[in-house]
Amino acid sequence: MATVTTKDGVEIFYKDWGPRDAKVIHFHHGWPLSSDDWDAQMMFFVNKGFRVVAHDRRGHGRSSQVWDGHDMDHYADDVAAVVEKLGTQGAMHVGHSTGGGQVVRYIARHGEGKVSKAVLISAVPPLMVKTASNPGGTPKEVFDNFQAQVAANRAQFYYDVPAGPFYGYNRPGAKASEGVIWNWWRQGMMGSAKAHYDGIVAFSQTDFTEDLKGITIPVLVIHGDDDQVVPYEDSGVLSAKLVKNGKLLTYKGAPHGIPTTHADQVNADLLAFLQQG
């Protein structure tokens, strides 16, 4: 398997498809998944002649199941290690959910000079948890319950999430795909329970407000307004306003997992954004 070893000795698995001299798109997956969650995008763009890169976050997928470093700063530094090894400075970075936070923190820690554009899809910034300064956030007890379920019966929890709110399959009239549900389950169960447990704190309690304010490169924010995982009004809407050069695309009635449920629309919007300027 293709891996890069980070400064603290973690092996990060990555995929790198396409011509070496082509425009690069680097994809960042959500919790608790893997780079496999980008299959629909990676296949689309590599077949159009682009170079596509995606890696498994530490503790997720095929990367090392280390016990520590499951926080946004380490996640961002792991991205930098992959970029440095592959020489993909200047790529467009696309993050879904937790991966969107990872993109924002990577830019904040390693400089936007290494990134051409950024895309945040159903992403966790600016801040998920409810605080005095973020009254529209989700109560901490919700995330505490996530951790309890990961610790108690991860296998059942990892079925219930995709079968319910993640893809909007709990909505009246929704047609669930068992293949999609079990692929989510498969990806989640490949990873480490410890990494996923700690990762809940990372994606819910990290405040990206100042990171977003410092970003001046073009940023596309895509969010469904029926997102039951990362609520639309307190995330996508705010992130698009906080960056200097942001654009918000709202997918009406769309759920959290739009790279899968709305793959054709996402691919078309990413392609249009990539070709601008």
Coordinates of C-alpha atoms in Angstrom, one line a residue:
M1 CA 0.0 0.0 0.0
A2 CA 1.1 3.6 -0.7
T3 CA 1.9 5.3 2.6
V4 CA 3.8 8.3 4.0
T5 CA 5.3 8.3 7.5
T6 CA 4.6 11.4 9.5
K7 CA 7.1 13.1 11.9
D8 CA 5.5 11.3 14.8
G9 CA 5.8 7.9 13.1
V10 CA 2.2 7.4 11.8
E11 CA 1.7 5.7 8.5
I12 CA -0.9 7.5 6.4
F13 CA -2.4 5.6 3.5
Y14 CA -3.1 7.5 0.4
K15 CA -4.4 7.1 -3.2
D16 CA -2.8 9.1 -6.0
W17 CA -4.4 8.6 -9.4
G18 CA -3.9 10.3 -12.7
P19 CA -1.2 12.1 -14.8
R20 CA 1.6 13.6 -12.7
D21 CA 1.4 16.9 -14.6
A22 CA -2.3 17.3 -14.4
K23 CA -4.3 19.7 -12.1
V24 CA -4.6 18.1 -8.7
I25 CA -7.6 17.7 -6.4
H26 CA -7.0 16.5 -2.9
F27 CA -10.0 15.0 -1.1
H28 CA -10.5 14.8 2.7
H29 CA -13.1 12.4 4.1
G30 CA -15.6 12.7 6.9
W31 CA -15.8 10.9 10.3
P32 CA -15.5 7.9 10.7
L33 CA -14.9 7.0 7.1
S34 CA -12.0 6.7 4.7
S35 CA -10.8 7.9 1.3
D36 CA -13.2 5.3 -0.2
D37 CA -16.0 7.7 0.5
W38 CA -14.8 9.8 -2.4
D39 CA -15.1 7.0 -5.0
A40 CA -17.8 8.9 -7.1
Q41 CA -15.6 12.0 -7.2
M42 CA -12.3 10.4 -7.8
M43 CA -13.6 8.2 -10.6
F44 CA -15.3 11.2 -12.3
F45 CA -12.2 13.5 -12.2
V46 CA -9.5 11.0 -13.0
N47 CA -11.6 10.0 -16.1
K48 CA -11.5 13.7 -17.1
G49 CA -7.7 13.8 -16.9
F50 CA -7.2 15.3 -13.5
R51 CA -4.9 14.0 -10.8
V52 CA -6.8 13.0 -7.7
V53 CA -5.4 12.4 -4.3
A54 CA -7.1 11.2 -1.1
H55 CA -5.8 9.8 2.2
D56 CA -7.1 8.0 5.2
R57 CA -7.0 10.1 8.3
R58 CA -4.8 8.7 11.1
G59 CA -6.7 6.0 12.9
H60 CA -9.2 5.6 10.0
G61 CA -9.3 3.2 7.1
R62 CA -5.9 1.8 6.2
S63 CA -3.8 4.3 8.1
S64 CA -2.0 3.4 11.4
Q65 CA -4.4 2.8 14.4
V66 CA -2.3 5.0 16.7
W67 CA -3.8 5.8 20.1
D68 CA -3.0 9.6 20.1
G69 CA -3.0 12.7 17.9
H70 CA -6.6 12.6 17.0
D71 CA -7.1 16.3 16.8
M72 CA -7.3 18.9 14.1
D73 CA -3.7 20.1 14.4
H74 CA -2.3 16.6 13.9
Y75 CA -4.8 15.9 11.1
A76 CA -3.6 19.1 9.3
D77 CA 0.1 18.2 9.8
D78 CA -0.6 14.7 8.3
V79 CA -2.1 16.4 5.2
A80 CA 1.1 18.4 5.0
A81 CA 3.2 15.2 5.0
V82 CA 1.2 13.7 2.2
V83 CA 1.4 17.0 0.1
E84 CA 5.1 17.2 0.7
K85 CA 5.8 13.6 -0.4
L86 CA 3.6 13.8 -3.5
G87 CA 4.7 17.4 -4.4
T88 CA 1.1 18.5 -4.9
Q89 CA 1.4 22.0 -3.7
G90 CA -1.2 24.2 -5.5
A91 CA -3.9 21.6 -5.4
M92 CA -7.6 22.3 -4.9
H93 CA -8.5 20.8 -1.5
V94 CA -12.0 19.4 -1.0
G95 CA -13.3 18.4 2.4
H96 CA -16.5 16.7 3.5
S97 CA -17.8 17.1 7.1
T98 CA -14.8 16.6 9.4
G99 CA -12.7 16.7 6.3
G100 CA -13.8 20.3 5.8
G101 CA -12.4 21.2 9.2
Q102 CA -9.2 19.4 8.3
V103 CA -8.9 21.5 5.1
V104 CA -9.4 24.8 7.0
R105 CA -6.9 23.9 9.7
Y106 CA -4.4 22.7 7.1
I107 CA -4.6 26.1 5.4
A108 CA -4.3 27.9 8.7
R109 CA -1.3 25.9 9.9
H110 CA 0.6 25.5 6.6
G111 CA -0.3 28.5 4.6
E112 CA -2.8 29.2 1.8
G113 CA 0.2 29.5 -0.6
K114 CA 0.1 25.7 -0.9
V115 CA -3.5 25.6 -1.9
S116 CA -5.2 27.0 -5.1
K117 CA -8.8 26.8 -3.9
A118 CA -10.8 25.1 -1.2
V119 CA -14.2 23.5 -1.1
L120 CA -16.2 22.8 2.1
I121 CA -19.0 20.2 1.7
S122 CA -21.4 19.7 4.6
A123 CA -18.4 20.8 6.7
V124 CA -18.2 21.2 10.4
P125 CA -16.7 24.8 10.6
P126 CA -17.0 27.3 12.1
L127 CA -18.0 25.4 15.4
M128 CA -20.4 22.6 15.9
V129 CA -20.9 22.5 19.7
K130 CA -23.3 25.0 21.4
T131 CA -21.5 27.6 23.5
A132 CA -22.3 31.0 24.9
S133 CA -20.8 32.6 21.8
N134 CA -22.3 29.9 19.5
P135 CA -25.9 29.7 20.7
G136 CA -27.1 28.0 17.5
G137 CA -24.7 25.0 18.0
T138 CA -25.6 21.5 18.9
P139 CA -25.6 20.7 22.7
K140 CA -22.5 18.9 24.0
E141 CA -24.7 16.2 25.4
V142 CA -25.4 15.0 21.8
F143 CA -21.7 14.4 21.1
D144 CA -21.2 12.8 24.5
N145 CA -23.9 10.4 23.5
F146 CA -22.1 9.7 20.2
Q147 CA -19.0 8.8 22.2
A148 CA -21.0 6.5 24.5
Q149 CA -22.5 4.7 21.5
V150 CA -19.0 4.2 19.9
A151 CA -17.7 2.8 23.2
A152 CA -20.8 0.6 23.9
N153 CA -21.7 -0.9 20.4
R154 CA -19.8 0.7 17.6
A155 CA -21.1 -1.8 15.0
Q156 CA -24.7 -1.0 15.7
F157 CA -24.1 2.7 15.8
Y158 CA -22.3 2.6 12.5
Y159 CA -25.4 1.0 10.9
D160 CA -27.9 3.4 12.5
V161 CA -26.1 6.5 11.4
P162 CA -26.1 5.9 7.6
A163 CA -29.5 4.1 7.7
G164 CA -30.9 7.2 9.3
P165 CA -29.8 10.8 9.3
F166 CA -26.5 10.7 7.4
Y167 CA -28.1 10.2 4.0
G168 CA -31.6 11.4 5.0
Y169 CA -33.0 7.8 4.7
N170 CA -35.1 8.6 7.8
R171 CA -37.2 11.1 5.8
P172 CA -40.7 10.2 4.6
G173 CA -40.5 8.8 1.1
A174 CA -36.7 8.3 1.1
K175 CA -35.4 5.3 -0.8
A176 CA -32.6 3.8 1.2
S177 CA -29.7 2.0 -0.5
E178 CA -28.5 -1.0 1.5
G179 CA -25.3 -0.9 -0.4
V180 CA -24.6 2.7 0.6
I181 CA -25.4 1.9 4.2
W182 CA -23.2 -1.1 4.4
N183 CA -20.3 0.6 2.6
W184 CA -20.5 3.3 5.3
W185 CA -20.5 0.6 7.9
R186 CA -17.5 -1.1 6.2
Q187 CA -15.5 2.0 6.1
G188 CA -16.2 2.9 9.7
M189 CA -15.4 -0.6 11.1
M190 CA -12.0 -0.6 9.3
G191 CA -10.9 2.2 11.6
S192 CA -10.0 2.4 15.2
A193 CA -12.6 2.9 17.9
K194 CA -10.1 5.0 19.9
A195 CA -9.5 7.3 16.9
H196 CA -13.2 7.6 16.3
Y197 CA -14.0 8.3 20.0
D198 CA -11.4 11.1 20.2
G199 CA -12.4 12.3 16.7
I200 CA -15.9 13.3 18.0
V201 CA -14.3 15.9 20.2
A202 CA -12.1 17.1 17.4
F203 CA -14.9 17.7 14.9
S204 CA -17.4 19.0 17.4
Q205 CA -15.3 21.2 19.8
T206 CA -12.7 22.7 17.5
D207 CA -13.4 26.4 16.8
F208 CA -12.4 27.3 13.2
T209 CA -13.7 30.9 13.3
E210 CA -10.3 32.6 13.2
D211 CA -8.9 30.1 10.7
L212 CA -11.7 31.0 8.3
K213 CA -11.2 34.7 8.8
G214 CA -7.6 34.4 7.6
I215 CA -8.4 32.6 4.3
T216 CA -8.3 34.8 1.2
I217 CA -8.2 32.1 -1.6
P218 CA -11.5 31.2 -3.3
V219 CA -13.7 29.0 -1.2
L220 CA -16.8 27.2 -2.4
V221 CA -19.2 26.1 0.4
I222 CA -21.7 23.4 -0.5
H223 CA -24.4 22.4 2.0
G224 CA -27.8 20.8 2.0
D225 CA -30.4 22.7 4.0
D226 CA -31.8 19.4 5.3
D227 CA -28.5 18.3 6.9
Q228 CA -29.4 16.5 10.1
V229 CA -25.7 16.0 11.1
V230 CA -24.1 19.4 10.5
P231 CA -27.0 21.9 10.6
Y232 CA -27.0 24.2 7.6
E233 CA -27.6 27.6 9.2
D234 CA -24.9 27.2 11.8
S235 CA -22.2 25.9 9.5
G236 CA -22.2 26.4 5.8
V237 CA -24.0 29.8 5.9
L238 CA -21.6 31.1 8.5
S239 CA -18.4 29.7 6.9
A240 CA -19.2 31.3 3.6
K241 CA -19.5 34.7 5.3
L242 CA -16.3 34.3 7.4
V243 CA -13.9 33.7 4.5
K244 CA -12.8 36.6 2.4
N245 CA -13.7 35.1 -1.0
G246 CA -16.5 32.6 -0.3
K247 CA -19.5 31.4 -2.3
L248 CA -22.4 29.3 -0.9
L249 CA -24.2 26.7 -2.9
T250 CA -27.4 25.5 -1.1
Y251 CA -28.8 22.1 -2.1
K252 CA -32.5 22.3 -1.3
G253 CA -33.7 19.4 0.8
A254 CA -30.4 17.6 0.6
P255 CA -28.9 15.6 3.5
H256 CA -25.4 15.4 5.0
G257 CA -23.9 12.8 2.7
I258 CA -24.3 14.7 -0.6
P259 CA -21.0 13.5 -2.2
T260 CA -22.9 10.1 -2.4
T261 CA -26.6 11.1 -2.7
H262 CA -26.0 14.0 -5.1
A263 CA -22.8 12.9 -6.7
D264 CA -23.6 14.2 -10.2
Q265 CA -24.5 17.6 -8.9
V266 CA -21.4 17.8 -6.6
N267 CA -19.1 16.7 -9.4
A268 CA -20.5 19.3 -11.8
D269 CA -20.2 22.1 -9.2
L270 CA -16.6 21.1 -8.3
L271 CA -15.7 21.0 -12.0
A272 CA -17.2 24.4 -12.6
F273 CA -15.4 25.9 -9.6
L274 CA -12.1 24.2 -10.6
Q275 CA -12.3 25.8 -14.1
Q276 CA -13.0 29.3 -12.9
G277 CA -10.1 31.8 -13.0

